[in-house]
Amino acid sequence: MYQIQFSRGLDALPLAKELRRKVFITEQGFQNEFDDIDRTAWHVLISEGGFPCGTGRVFETPAGSGCYHLGRIAVERDYRKQHIGSLVLKKLEEKARELGARELQLSAQVQAQGFYEKNGYQAFGSIYPDEHVPHISMKKKV
């Protein structure tokens, strides 16, 4: 059984921070993983028996717009292909709706675009690099 925790601000979820460091910095080579948004965004942590399985964050941008950005979605290697990513996405979407979202947006790694399309997101704009990885903007009406 999975445990689900939400926190406003990343510091209250050290296991989420650890998982993001492992996935994005160690595995994927990103350098600028943590930012000021982490202090005010809502973060979710999915864990099993105290072990972090998946995490992500959601925040409104710009403030008052009803547009919420989902991001920093990471799944522990041993839990991939077990629907943890979908669970993280679902929980972030629920939180955004609770906060008044009318539209959801995210910046997807191109290799994960199909995953987001299966979850109702549509690509828009051109592919662009984020550090060294190709990304595409995606959105979904709620």
Coordinates of C-alpha atoms in Angstrom, one line a residue:
M1 CA 0.0 0.0 0.0
Y2 CA 1.3 3.4 -1.0
Q3 CA 1.5 6.4 1.4
I4 CA 0.8 9.8 -0.1
Q5 CA 2.0 13.0 1.5
F6 CA 1.5 16.6 0.3
S7 CA 3.5 19.6 1.5
R8 CA 3.7 23.2 0.6
G9 CA 7.5 23.7 0.2
L10 CA 10.0 20.9 -0.5
D11 CA 11.9 21.1 2.8
A12 CA 9.1 19.3 4.6
L13 CA 9.6 16.3 2.4
P14 CA 13.3 15.4 2.5
L15 CA 12.7 12.0 0.8
A16 CA 11.2 13.8 -2.2
K17 CA 14.2 16.0 -2.4
E18 CA 16.5 13.0 -2.2
L19 CA 14.6 11.2 -4.9
R20 CA 14.7 14.2 -7.3
R21 CA 18.5 14.5 -6.7
K22 CA 18.9 10.8 -7.5
V23 CA 16.8 10.8 -10.6
F24 CA 17.5 14.2 -12.2
I25 CA 21.1 14.9 -11.0
T26 CA 22.7 11.5 -10.6
E27 CA 20.9 9.5 -13.3
Q28 CA 20.1 12.2 -15.9
G29 CA 22.9 14.7 -15.3
F30 CA 20.8 17.9 -14.7
Q31 CA 22.6 20.5 -12.7
N32 CA 19.9 23.1 -11.9
E33 CA 17.4 20.8 -10.2
F34 CA 16.3 22.9 -7.3
D35 CA 15.0 26.5 -7.5
D36 CA 13.0 29.1 -5.6
I37 CA 9.7 27.7 -6.8
D38 CA 10.4 24.7 -4.5
R39 CA 9.7 26.9 -1.5
T40 CA 6.2 27.7 -2.4
A41 CA 5.0 24.9 -4.7
W42 CA 2.9 22.0 -3.5
H43 CA 4.9 18.8 -3.5
V44 CA 3.7 15.2 -3.4
L45 CA 5.6 12.2 -2.2
I46 CA 4.4 8.6 -2.9
S47 CA 6.2 6.1 -0.7
E48 CA 6.0 2.5 0.3
G49 CA 7.1 1.3 3.7
G50 CA 9.0 4.6 4.1
F51 CA 10.8 4.2 0.8
P52 CA 10.3 7.0 -1.7
C53 CA 8.8 5.8 -5.0
G54 CA 7.7 8.9 -6.8
T55 CA 7.4 12.7 -6.4
G56 CA 6.4 15.9 -8.3
R57 CA 5.3 19.4 -7.7
V58 CA 2.5 21.8 -8.8
F59 CA 2.2 25.6 -8.7
E60 CA 0.1 28.4 -10.3
T61 CA 1.8 30.5 -12.9
P62 CA 1.2 33.4 -13.2
A63 CA -0.5 33.9 -9.9
G64 CA -4.3 34.2 -10.2
S65 CA -4.4 32.8 -13.7
G66 CA -5.9 29.4 -13.0
C67 CA -3.1 27.8 -15.0
Y68 CA -1.1 25.4 -12.9
H69 CA 2.3 24.0 -13.9
L70 CA 3.2 20.4 -13.0
G71 CA 6.8 19.4 -12.9
R72 CA 9.8 17.7 -11.4
I73 CA 8.0 14.4 -11.7
A74 CA 10.4 11.6 -10.7
V75 CA 10.0 7.9 -10.2
E76 CA 12.5 5.7 -8.4
R77 CA 14.1 3.3 -10.9
D78 CA 12.8 0.1 -9.2
Y79 CA 9.2 1.5 -9.3
R80 CA 9.1 2.4 -13.0
K81 CA 6.6 0.7 -15.2
Q82 CA 4.4 0.2 -12.2
H83 CA 2.0 3.1 -12.6
I84 CA 3.7 5.3 -10.0
G85 CA 4.2 8.1 -12.5
S86 CA 0.5 8.0 -13.3
L87 CA -0.3 8.1 -9.6
V88 CA 2.0 11.1 -9.0
L89 CA 0.4 12.9 -12.0
K90 CA -3.1 12.1 -10.7
K91 CA -2.4 13.4 -7.3
L92 CA -0.9 16.6 -8.6
E93 CA -3.9 17.1 -10.9
E94 CA -6.2 16.6 -8.0
K95 CA -4.3 19.2 -5.9
A96 CA -4.4 21.7 -8.8
R97 CA -8.2 21.2 -9.2
E98 CA -8.6 21.7 -5.4
L99 CA -6.7 25.0 -5.8
G100 CA -8.9 26.2 -8.7
A101 CA -7.0 25.1 -11.8
R102 CA -8.7 25.6 -15.2
E103 CA -5.7 24.5 -17.2
L104 CA -2.6 22.3 -16.5
Q105 CA 0.7 22.7 -18.2
L106 CA 4.0 20.9 -18.0
S107 CA 7.4 20.7 -19.7
A108 CA 7.9 17.1 -20.7
Q109 CA 11.1 15.4 -21.7
V110 CA 10.4 14.3 -25.3
Q111 CA 11.1 10.7 -24.4
A112 CA 8.1 10.9 -22.0
Q113 CA 5.7 12.7 -24.3
G114 CA 3.7 9.5 -25.0
F115 CA 3.1 9.0 -21.3
Y116 CA 1.6 12.4 -20.9
E117 CA -0.5 12.1 -24.1
K118 CA -2.0 8.9 -22.6
N119 CA -3.0 11.0 -19.6
G120 CA -4.8 13.6 -21.7
Y121 CA -2.1 16.2 -22.4
Q122 CA -1.5 17.8 -25.8
A123 CA 1.8 19.1 -27.0
F124 CA 2.1 22.7 -28.1
G125 CA 5.0 24.8 -29.4
S126 CA 8.4 23.6 -30.6
I127 CA 10.8 21.2 -29.0
Y128 CA 13.5 23.0 -27.0
P129 CA 16.5 22.1 -24.8
D130 CA 16.4 22.2 -21.0
E131 CA 20.0 21.9 -20.2
H132 CA 21.0 18.9 -22.5
V133 CA 17.6 17.2 -22.8
P134 CA 14.9 17.9 -25.5
H135 CA 11.6 19.0 -24.0
I136 CA 8.1 19.9 -25.3
S137 CA 5.4 22.0 -23.6
M138 CA 2.1 20.2 -23.0
K139 CA -1.3 21.2 -21.6
K140 CA -4.6 19.8 -20.5
K141 CA -7.9 21.5 -19.7
V142 CA -9.6 20.6 -16.4

